[in-house]
JSON list of C-alpha atoms in Angstrom, two decimals:
[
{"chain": "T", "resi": 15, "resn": "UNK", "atom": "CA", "xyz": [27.82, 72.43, -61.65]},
{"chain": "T", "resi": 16, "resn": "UNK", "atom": "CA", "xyz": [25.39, 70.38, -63.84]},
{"chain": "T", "resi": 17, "resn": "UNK", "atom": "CA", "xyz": [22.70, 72.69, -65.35]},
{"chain": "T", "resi": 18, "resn": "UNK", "atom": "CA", "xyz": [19.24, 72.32, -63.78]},
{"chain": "T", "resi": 19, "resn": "UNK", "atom": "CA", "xyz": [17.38, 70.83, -67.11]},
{"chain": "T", "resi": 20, "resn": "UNK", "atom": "CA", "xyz": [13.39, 72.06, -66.97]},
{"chain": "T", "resi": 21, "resn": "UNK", "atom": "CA", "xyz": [11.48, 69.41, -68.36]},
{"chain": "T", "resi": 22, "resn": "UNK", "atom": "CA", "xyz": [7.76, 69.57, -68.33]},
{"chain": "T", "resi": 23, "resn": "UNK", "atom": "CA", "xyz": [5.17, 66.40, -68.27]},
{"chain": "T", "resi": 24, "resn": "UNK", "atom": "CA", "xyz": [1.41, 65.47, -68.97]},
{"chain": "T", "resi": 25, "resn": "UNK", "atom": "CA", "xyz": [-0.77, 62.12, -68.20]},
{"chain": "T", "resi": 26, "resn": "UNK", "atom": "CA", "xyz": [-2.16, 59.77, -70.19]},
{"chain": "T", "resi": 27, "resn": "UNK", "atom": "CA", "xyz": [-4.81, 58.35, -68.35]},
{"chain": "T", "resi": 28, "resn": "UNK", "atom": "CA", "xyz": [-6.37, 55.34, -68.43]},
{"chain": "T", "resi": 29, "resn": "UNK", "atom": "CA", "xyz": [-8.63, 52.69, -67.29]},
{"chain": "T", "resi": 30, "resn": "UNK", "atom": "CA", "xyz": [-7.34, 50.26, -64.70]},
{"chain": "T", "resi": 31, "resn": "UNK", "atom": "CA", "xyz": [-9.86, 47.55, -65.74]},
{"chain": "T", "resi": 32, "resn": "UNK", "atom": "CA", "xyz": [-11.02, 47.12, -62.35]},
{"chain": "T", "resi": 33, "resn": "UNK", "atom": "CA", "xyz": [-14.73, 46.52, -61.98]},
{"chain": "T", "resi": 34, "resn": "UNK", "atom": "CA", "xyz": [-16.37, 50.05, -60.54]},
{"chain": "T", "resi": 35, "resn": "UNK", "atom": "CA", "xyz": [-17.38, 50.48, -57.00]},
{"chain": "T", "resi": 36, "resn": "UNK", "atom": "CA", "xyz": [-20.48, 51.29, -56.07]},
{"chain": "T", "resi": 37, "resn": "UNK", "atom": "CA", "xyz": [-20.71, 51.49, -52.25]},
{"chain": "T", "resi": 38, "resn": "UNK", "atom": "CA", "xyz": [-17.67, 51.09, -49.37]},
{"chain": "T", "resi": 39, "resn": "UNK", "atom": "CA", "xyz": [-17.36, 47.59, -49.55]},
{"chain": "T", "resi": 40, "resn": "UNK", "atom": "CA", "xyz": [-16.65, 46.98, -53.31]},
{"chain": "T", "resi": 41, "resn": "UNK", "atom": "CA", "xyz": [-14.33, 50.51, -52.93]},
{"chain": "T", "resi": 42, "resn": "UNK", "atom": "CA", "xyz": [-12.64, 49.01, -50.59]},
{"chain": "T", "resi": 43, "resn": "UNK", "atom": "CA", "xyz": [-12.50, 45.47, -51.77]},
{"chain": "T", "resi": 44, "resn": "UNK", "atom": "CA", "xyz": [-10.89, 47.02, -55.39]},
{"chain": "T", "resi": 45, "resn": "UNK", "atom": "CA", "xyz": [-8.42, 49.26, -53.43]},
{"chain": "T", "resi": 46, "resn": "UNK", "atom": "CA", "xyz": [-6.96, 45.84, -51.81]},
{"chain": "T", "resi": 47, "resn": "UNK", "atom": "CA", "xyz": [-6.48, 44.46, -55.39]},
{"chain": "T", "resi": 48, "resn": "UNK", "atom": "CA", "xyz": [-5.44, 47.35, -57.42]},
{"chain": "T", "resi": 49, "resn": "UNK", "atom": "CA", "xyz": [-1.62, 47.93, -58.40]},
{"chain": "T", "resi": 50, "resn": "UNK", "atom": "CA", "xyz": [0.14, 50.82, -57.03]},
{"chain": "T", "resi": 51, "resn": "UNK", "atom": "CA", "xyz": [-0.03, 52.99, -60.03]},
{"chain": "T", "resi": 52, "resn": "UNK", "atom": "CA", "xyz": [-3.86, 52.90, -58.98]},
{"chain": "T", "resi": 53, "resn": "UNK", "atom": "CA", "xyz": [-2.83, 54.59, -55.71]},
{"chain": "T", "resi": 54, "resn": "UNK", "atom": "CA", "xyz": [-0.73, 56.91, -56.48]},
{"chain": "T", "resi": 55, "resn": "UNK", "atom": "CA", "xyz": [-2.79, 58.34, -59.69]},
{"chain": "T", "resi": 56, "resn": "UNK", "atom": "CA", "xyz": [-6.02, 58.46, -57.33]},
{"chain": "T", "resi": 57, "resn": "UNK", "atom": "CA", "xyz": [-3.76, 60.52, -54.93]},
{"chain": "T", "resi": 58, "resn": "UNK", "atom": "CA", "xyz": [-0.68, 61.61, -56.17]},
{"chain": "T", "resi": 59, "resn": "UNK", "atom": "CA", "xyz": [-2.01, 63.20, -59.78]},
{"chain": "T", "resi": 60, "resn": "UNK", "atom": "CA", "xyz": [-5.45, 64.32, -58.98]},
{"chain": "T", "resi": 61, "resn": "UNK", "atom": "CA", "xyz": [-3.69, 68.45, -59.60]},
{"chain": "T", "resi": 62, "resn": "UNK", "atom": "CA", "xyz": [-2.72, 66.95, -63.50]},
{"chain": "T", "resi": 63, "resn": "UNK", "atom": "CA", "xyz": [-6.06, 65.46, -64.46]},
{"chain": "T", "resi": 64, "resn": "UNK", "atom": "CA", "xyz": [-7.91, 67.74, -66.36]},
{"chain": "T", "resi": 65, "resn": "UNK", "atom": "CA", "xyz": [-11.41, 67.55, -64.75]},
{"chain": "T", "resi": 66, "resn": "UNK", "atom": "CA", "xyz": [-9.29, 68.09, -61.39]},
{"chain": "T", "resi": 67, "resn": "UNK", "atom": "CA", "xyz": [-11.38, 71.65, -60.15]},
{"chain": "T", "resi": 68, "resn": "UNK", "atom": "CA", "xyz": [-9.85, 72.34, -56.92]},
{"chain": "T", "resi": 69, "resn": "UNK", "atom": "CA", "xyz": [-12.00, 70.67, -54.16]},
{"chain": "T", "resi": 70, "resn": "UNK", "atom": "CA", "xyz": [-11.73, 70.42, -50.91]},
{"chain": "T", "resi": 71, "resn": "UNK", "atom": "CA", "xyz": [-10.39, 66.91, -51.08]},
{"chain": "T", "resi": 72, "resn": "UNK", "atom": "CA", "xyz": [-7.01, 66.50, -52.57]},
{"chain": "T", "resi": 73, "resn": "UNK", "atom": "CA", "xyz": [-7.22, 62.52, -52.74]},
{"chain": "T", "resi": 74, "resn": "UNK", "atom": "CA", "xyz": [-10.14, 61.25, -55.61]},
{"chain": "T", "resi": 75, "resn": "UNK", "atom": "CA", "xyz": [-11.39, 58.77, -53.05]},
{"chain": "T", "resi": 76, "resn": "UNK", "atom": "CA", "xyz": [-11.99, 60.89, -50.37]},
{"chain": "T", "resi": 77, "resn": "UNK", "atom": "CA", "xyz": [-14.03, 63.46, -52.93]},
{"chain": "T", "resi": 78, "resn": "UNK", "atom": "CA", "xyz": [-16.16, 60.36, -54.27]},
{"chain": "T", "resi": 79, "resn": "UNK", "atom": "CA", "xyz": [-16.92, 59.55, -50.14]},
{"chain": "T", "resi": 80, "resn": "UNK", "atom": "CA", "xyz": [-17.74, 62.79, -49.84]},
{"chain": "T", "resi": 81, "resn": "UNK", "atom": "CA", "xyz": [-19.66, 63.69, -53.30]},
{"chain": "T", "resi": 82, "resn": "UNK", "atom": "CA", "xyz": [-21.45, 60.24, -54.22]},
{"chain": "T", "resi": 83, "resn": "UNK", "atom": "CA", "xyz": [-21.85, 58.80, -51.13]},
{"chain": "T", "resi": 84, "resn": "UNK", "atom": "CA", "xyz": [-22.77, 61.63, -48.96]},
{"chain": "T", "resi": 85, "resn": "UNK", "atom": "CA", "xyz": [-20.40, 60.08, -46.34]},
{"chain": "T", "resi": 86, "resn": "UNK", "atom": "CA", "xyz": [-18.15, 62.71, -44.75]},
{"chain": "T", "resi": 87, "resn": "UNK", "atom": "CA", "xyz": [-17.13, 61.25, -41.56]},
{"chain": "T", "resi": 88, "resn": "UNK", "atom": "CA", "xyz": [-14.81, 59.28, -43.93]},
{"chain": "T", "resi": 89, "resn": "UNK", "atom": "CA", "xyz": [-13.94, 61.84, -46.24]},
{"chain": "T", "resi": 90, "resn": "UNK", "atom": "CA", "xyz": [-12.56, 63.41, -43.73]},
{"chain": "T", "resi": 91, "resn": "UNK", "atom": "CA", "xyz": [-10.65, 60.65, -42.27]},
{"chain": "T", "resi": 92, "resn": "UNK", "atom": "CA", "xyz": [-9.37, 59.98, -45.94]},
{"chain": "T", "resi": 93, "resn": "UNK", "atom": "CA", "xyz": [-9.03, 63.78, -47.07]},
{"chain": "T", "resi": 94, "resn": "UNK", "atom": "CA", "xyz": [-6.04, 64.37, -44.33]},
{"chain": "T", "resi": 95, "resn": "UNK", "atom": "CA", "xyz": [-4.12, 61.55, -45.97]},
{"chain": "T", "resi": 96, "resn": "UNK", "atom": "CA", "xyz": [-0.72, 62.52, -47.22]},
{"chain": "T", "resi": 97, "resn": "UNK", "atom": "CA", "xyz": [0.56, 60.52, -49.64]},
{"chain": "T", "resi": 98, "resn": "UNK", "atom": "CA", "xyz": [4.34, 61.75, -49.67]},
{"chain": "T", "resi": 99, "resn": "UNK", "atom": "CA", "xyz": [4.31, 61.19, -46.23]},
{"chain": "T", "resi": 100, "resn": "UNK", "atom": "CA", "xyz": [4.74, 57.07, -47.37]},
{"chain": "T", "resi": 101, "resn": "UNK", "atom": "CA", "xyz": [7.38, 55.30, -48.10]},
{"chain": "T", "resi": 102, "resn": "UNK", "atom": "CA", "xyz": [5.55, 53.38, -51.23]},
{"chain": "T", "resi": 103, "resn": "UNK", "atom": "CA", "xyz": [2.36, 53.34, -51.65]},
{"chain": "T", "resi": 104, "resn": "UNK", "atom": "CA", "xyz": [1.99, 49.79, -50.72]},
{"chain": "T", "resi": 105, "resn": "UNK", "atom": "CA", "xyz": [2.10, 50.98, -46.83]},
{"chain": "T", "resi": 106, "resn": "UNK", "atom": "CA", "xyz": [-0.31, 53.64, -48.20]},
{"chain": "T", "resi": 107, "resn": "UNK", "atom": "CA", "xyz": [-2.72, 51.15, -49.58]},
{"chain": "T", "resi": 108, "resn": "UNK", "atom": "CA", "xyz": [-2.55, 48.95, -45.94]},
{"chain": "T", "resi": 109, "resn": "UNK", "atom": "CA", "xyz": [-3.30, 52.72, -44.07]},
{"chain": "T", "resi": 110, "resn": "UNK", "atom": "CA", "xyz": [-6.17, 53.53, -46.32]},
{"chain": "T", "resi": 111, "resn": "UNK", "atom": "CA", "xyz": [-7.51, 49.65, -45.58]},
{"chain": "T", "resi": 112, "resn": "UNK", "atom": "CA", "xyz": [-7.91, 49.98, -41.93]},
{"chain": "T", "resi": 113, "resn": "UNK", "atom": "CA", "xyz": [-9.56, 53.37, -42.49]},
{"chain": "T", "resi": 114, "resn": "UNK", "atom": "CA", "xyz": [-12.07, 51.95, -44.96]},
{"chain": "T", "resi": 115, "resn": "UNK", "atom": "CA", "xyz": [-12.50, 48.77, -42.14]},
{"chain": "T", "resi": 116, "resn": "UNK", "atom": "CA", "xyz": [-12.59, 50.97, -39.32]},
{"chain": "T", "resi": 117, "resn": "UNK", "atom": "CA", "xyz": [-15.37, 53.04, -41.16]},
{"chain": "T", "resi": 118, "resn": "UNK", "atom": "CA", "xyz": [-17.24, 49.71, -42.41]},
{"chain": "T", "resi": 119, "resn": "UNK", "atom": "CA", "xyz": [-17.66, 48.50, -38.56]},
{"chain": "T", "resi": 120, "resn": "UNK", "atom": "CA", "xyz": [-18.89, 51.67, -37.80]},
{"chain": "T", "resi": 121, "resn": "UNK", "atom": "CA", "xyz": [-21.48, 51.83, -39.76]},
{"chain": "T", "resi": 122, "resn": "UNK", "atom": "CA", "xyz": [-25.20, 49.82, -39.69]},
{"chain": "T", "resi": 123, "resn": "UNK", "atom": "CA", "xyz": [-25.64, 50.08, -43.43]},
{"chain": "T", "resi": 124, "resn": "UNK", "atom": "CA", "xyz": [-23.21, 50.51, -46.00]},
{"chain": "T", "resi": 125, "resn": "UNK", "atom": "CA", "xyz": [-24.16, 53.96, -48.27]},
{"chain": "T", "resi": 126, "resn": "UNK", "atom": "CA", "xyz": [-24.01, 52.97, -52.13]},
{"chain": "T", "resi": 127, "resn": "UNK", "atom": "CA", "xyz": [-24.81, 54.94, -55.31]},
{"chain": "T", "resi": 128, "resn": "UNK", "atom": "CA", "xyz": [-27.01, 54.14, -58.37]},
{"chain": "T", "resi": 129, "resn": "UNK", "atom": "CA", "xyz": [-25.69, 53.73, -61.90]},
{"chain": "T", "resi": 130, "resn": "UNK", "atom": "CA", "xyz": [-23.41, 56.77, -63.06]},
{"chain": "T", "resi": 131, "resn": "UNK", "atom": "CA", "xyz": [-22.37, 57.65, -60.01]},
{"chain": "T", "resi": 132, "resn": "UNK", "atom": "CA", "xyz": [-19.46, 54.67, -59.38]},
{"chain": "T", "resi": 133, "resn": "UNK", "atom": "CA", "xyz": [-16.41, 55.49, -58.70]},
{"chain": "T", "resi": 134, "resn": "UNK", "atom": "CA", "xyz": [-14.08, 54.43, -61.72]},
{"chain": "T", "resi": 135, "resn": "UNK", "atom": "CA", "xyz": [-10.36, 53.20, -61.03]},
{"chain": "T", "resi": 136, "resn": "UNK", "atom": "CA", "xyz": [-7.71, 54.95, -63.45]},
{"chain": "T", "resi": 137, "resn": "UNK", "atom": "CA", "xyz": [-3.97, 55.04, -63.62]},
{"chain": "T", "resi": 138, "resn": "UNK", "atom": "CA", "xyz": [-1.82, 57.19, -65.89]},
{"chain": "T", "resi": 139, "resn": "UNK", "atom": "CA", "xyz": [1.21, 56.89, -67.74]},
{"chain": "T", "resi": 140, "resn": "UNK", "atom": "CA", "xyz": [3.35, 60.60, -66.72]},
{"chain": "T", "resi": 141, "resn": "UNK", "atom": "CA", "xyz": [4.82, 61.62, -70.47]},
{"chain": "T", "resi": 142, "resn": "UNK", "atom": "CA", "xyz": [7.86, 63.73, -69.44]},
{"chain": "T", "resi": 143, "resn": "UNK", "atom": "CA", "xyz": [9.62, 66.01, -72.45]},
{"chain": "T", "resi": 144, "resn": "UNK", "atom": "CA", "xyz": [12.09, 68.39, -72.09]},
{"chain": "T", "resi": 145, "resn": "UNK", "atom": "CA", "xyz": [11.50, 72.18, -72.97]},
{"chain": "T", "resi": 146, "resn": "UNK", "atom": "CA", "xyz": [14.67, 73.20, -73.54]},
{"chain": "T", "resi": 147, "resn": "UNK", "atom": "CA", "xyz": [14.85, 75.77, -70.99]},
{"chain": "T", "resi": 148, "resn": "UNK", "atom": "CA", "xyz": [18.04, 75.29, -68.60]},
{"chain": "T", "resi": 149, "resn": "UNK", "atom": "CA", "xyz": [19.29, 77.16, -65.69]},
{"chain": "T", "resi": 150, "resn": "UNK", "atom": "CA", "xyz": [23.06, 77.82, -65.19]},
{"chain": "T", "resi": 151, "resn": "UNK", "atom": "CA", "xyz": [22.81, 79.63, -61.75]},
{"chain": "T", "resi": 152, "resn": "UNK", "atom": "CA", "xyz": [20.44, 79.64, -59.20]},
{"chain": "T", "resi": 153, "resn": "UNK", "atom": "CA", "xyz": [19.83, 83.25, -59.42]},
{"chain": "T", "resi": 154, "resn": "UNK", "atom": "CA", "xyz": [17.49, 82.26, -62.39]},
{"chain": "T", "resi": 155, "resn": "UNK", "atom": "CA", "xyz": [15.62, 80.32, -60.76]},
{"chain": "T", "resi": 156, "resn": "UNK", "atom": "CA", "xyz": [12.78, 82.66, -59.91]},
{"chain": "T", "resi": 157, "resn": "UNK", "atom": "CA", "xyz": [11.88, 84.45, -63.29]},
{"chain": "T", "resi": 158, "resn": "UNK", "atom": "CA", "xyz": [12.28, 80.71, -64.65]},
{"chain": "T", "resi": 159, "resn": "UNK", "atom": "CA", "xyz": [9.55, 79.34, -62.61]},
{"chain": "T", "resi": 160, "resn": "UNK", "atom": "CA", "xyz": [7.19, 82.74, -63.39]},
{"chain": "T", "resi": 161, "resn": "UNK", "atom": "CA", "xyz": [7.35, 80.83, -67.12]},
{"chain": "T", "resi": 162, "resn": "UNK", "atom": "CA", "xyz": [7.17, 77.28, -66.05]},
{"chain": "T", "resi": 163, "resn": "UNK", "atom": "CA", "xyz": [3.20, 75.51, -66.91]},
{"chain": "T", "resi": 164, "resn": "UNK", "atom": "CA", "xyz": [1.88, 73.76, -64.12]},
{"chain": "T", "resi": 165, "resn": "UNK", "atom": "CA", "xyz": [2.95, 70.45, -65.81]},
{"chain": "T", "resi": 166, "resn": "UNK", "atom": "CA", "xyz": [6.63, 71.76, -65.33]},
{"chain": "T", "resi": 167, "resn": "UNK", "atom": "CA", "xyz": [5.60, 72.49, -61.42]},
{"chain": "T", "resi": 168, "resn": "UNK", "atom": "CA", "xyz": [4.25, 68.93, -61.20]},
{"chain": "T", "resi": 169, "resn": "UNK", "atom": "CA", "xyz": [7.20, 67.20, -62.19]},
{"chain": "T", "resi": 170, "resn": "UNK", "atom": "CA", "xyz": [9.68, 69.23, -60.77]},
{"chain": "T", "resi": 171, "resn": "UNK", "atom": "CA", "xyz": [7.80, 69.78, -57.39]},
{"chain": "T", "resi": 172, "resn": "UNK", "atom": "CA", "xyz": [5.37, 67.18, -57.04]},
{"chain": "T", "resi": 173, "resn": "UNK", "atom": "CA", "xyz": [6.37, 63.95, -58.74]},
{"chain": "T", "resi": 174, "resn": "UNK", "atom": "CA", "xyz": [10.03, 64.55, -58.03]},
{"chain": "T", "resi": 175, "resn": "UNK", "atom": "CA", "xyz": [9.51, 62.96, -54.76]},
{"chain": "T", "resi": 176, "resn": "UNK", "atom": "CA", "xyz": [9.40, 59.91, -56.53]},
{"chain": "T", "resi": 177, "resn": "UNK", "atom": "CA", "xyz": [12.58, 59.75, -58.04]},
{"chain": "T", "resi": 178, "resn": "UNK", "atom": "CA", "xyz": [15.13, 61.74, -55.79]},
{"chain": "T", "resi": 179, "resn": "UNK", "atom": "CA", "xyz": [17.12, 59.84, -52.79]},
{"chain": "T", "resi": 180, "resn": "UNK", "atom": "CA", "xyz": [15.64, 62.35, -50.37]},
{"chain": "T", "resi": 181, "resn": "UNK", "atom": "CA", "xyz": [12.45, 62.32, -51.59]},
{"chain": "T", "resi": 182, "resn": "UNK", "atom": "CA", "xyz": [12.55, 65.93, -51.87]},
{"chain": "T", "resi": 183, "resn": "UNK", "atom": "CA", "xyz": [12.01, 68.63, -54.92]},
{"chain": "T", "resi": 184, "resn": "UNK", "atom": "CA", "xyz": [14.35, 69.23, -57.39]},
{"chain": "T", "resi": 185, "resn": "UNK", "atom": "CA", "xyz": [14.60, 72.93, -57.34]},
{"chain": "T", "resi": 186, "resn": "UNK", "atom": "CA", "xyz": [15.60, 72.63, -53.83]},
{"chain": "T", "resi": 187, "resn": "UNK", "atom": "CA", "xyz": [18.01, 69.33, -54.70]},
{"chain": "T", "resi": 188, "resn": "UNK", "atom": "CA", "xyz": [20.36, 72.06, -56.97]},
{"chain": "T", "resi": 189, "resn": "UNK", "atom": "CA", "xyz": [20.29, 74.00, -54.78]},
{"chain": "T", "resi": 190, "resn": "UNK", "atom": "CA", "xyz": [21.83, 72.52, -52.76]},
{"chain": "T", "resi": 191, "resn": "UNK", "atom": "CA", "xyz": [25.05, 72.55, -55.29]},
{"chain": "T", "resi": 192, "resn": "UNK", "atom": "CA", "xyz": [25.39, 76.21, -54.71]},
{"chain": "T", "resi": 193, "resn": "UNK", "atom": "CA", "xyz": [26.34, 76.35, -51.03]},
{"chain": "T", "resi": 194, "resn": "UNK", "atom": "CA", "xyz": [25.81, 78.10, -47.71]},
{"chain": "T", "resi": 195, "resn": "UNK", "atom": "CA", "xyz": [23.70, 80.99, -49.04]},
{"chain": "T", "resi": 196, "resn": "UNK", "atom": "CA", "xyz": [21.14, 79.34, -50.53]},
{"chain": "T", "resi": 197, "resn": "UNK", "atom": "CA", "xyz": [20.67, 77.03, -47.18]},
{"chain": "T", "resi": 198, "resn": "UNK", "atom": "CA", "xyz": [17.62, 79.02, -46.15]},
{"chain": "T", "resi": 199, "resn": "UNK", "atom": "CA", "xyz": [15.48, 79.12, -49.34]},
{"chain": "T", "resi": 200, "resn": "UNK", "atom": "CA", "xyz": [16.61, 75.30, -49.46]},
{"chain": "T", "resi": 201, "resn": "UNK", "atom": "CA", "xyz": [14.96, 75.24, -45.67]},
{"chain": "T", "resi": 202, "resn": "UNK", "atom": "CA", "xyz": [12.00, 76.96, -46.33]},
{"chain": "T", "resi": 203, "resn": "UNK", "atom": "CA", "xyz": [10.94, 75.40, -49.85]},
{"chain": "T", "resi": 204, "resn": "UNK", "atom": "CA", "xyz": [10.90, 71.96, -48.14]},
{"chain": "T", "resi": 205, "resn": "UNK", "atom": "CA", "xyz": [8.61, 73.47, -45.54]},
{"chain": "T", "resi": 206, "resn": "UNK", "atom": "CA", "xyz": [6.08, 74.04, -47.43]},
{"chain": "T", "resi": 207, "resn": "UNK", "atom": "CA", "xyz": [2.83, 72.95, -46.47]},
{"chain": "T", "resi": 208, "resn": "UNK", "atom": "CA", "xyz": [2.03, 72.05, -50.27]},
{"chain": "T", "resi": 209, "resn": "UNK", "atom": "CA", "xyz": [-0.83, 69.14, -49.53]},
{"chain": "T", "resi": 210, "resn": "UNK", "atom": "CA", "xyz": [-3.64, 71.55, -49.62]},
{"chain": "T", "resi": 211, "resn": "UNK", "atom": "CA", "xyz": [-2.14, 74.21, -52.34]},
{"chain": "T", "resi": 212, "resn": "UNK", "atom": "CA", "xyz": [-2.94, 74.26, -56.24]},
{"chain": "T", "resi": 213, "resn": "UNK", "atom": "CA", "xyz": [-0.16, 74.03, -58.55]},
{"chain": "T", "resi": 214, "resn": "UNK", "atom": "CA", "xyz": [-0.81, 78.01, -58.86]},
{"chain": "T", "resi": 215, "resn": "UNK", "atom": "CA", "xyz": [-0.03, 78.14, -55.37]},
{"chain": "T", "resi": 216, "resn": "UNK", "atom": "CA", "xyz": [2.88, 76.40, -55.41]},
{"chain": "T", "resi": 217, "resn": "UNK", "atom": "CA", "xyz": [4.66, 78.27, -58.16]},
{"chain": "T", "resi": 218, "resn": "UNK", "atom": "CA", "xyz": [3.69, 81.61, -56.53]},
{"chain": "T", "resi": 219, "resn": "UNK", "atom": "CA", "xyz": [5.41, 80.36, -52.94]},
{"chain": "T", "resi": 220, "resn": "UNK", "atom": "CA", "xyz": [8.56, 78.98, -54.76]},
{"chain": "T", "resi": 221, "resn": "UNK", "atom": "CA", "xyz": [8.54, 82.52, -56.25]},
{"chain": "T", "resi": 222, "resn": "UNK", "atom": "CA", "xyz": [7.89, 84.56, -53.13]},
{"chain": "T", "resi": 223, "resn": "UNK", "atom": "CA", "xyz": [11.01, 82.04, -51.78]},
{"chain": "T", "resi": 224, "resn": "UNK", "atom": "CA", "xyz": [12.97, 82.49, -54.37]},
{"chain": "T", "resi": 225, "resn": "UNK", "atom": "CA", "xyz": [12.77, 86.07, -55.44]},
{"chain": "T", "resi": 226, "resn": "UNK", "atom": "CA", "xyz": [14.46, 87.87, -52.98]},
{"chain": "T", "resi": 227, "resn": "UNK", "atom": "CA", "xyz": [17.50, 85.70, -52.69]},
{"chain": "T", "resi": 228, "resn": "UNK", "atom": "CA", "xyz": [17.84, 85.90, -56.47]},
{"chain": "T", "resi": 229, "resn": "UNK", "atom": "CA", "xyz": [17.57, 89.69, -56.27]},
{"chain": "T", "resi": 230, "resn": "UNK", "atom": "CA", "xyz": [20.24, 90.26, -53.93]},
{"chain": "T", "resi": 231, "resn": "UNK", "atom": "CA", "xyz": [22.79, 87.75, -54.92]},
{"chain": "T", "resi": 232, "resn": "UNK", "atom": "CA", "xyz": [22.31, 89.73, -58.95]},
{"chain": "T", "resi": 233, "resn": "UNK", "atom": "CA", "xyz": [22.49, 93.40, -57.00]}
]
């Protein structure tokens, strides 16, 4: 079995060079335009960025809606959004249009914000390294992800989905390797409703998961 290799990552973010949007129409207008990495850093790496406190919005446009623009009929609409759900983030982008349009039509005046309140387009570049740490069995897999940083979480969790064939994690991917007993952690790890959770949260579930299969297959 190949060992499972824990590598842990960080973003180097960056301005798209979009012009800033200052009401729905020029948020929505730049959203059309914008590459993909746009997208997915605006919705896919919001838990990474370092101002990132934990609101109730997982998705930076629906928390500008909802914070700037005092607009929370779409916030809402955009803050249920899951992004892994997608198979790119092109057929993302067209579902986040006709949520923006439907929302434009509804509305008699379009809300916009004054000076230093825009909404800025970024996209990162994710700087993966490896740590060094390796796992050999999957009975290490708990007290290895006590140690992991939420940058190892990410990646391994989070922004796996982008690379793997299944578009899946990749603690549950090796496990896989391993067989028949290890079926229902591999089960319940992809079950996890993780949209709503901090990276905190995550690592304690995968532990909870994790733990107890790990202590009987060592006993």
């Amino acid at each position: 079995m190949q060992p499972f290799l824990v590598k842990d990552c960080t973003l180097l973010i960056r301005m798209s060079g979009l012009a800033p949007a200052f009401n729905l129409r020029e948020l929505r207008d730049r959203i059309a335009s914008c590459s993909t990495d746009v997208i997915y850093h605006h919705f896919c790496e919001t838990l990474l960025a370092p101002a990132f406190d934990y609101p109730d919005f997982r998705n930076d446009f629906a928390l500008w809606v909802k914070r700037q623009l005092e607009e929370n009929v779409l916030a809402e609409r955009l803050g249920v959004i899951d992004p892994y759900a997608y198979p790119s983030m092109d057929v993302l982008r067209t579902d986040v249009l006709d949520i923006l349009d439907e929302r434009i039509n509804e509305l008699a005046f379009l809300p916009s914000v004054s000076p230093g309140h825009e909404f800025h387009f970024r996209e990162a570049v994710t700087v993966v390294f490896e740590t060094g740490a390796r796992l050999l069995r999957p009975e290490e897999m708990a007290d290895a992800i006590e140690q992991m940083t939420k940058g190892s979480i990410y990646f391994h969790f989070l922004e796996a989905r982008r690379r793997t064939l299944g578009r899946v994690d990749d603690f549950s991917l090796w496990l896989e390797d391993f067989g028949e007993p290890w079926v229902p952690a591999i089960m319940e790890i992809r079950s996890f409703d993780f949209l709503f959770q901090t990276l905190t949260e995550l690592r304690a579930d995968l532990i909870r998961v994790l733990k107890p299969y790990c202590t009987e297959k060592t006993s």
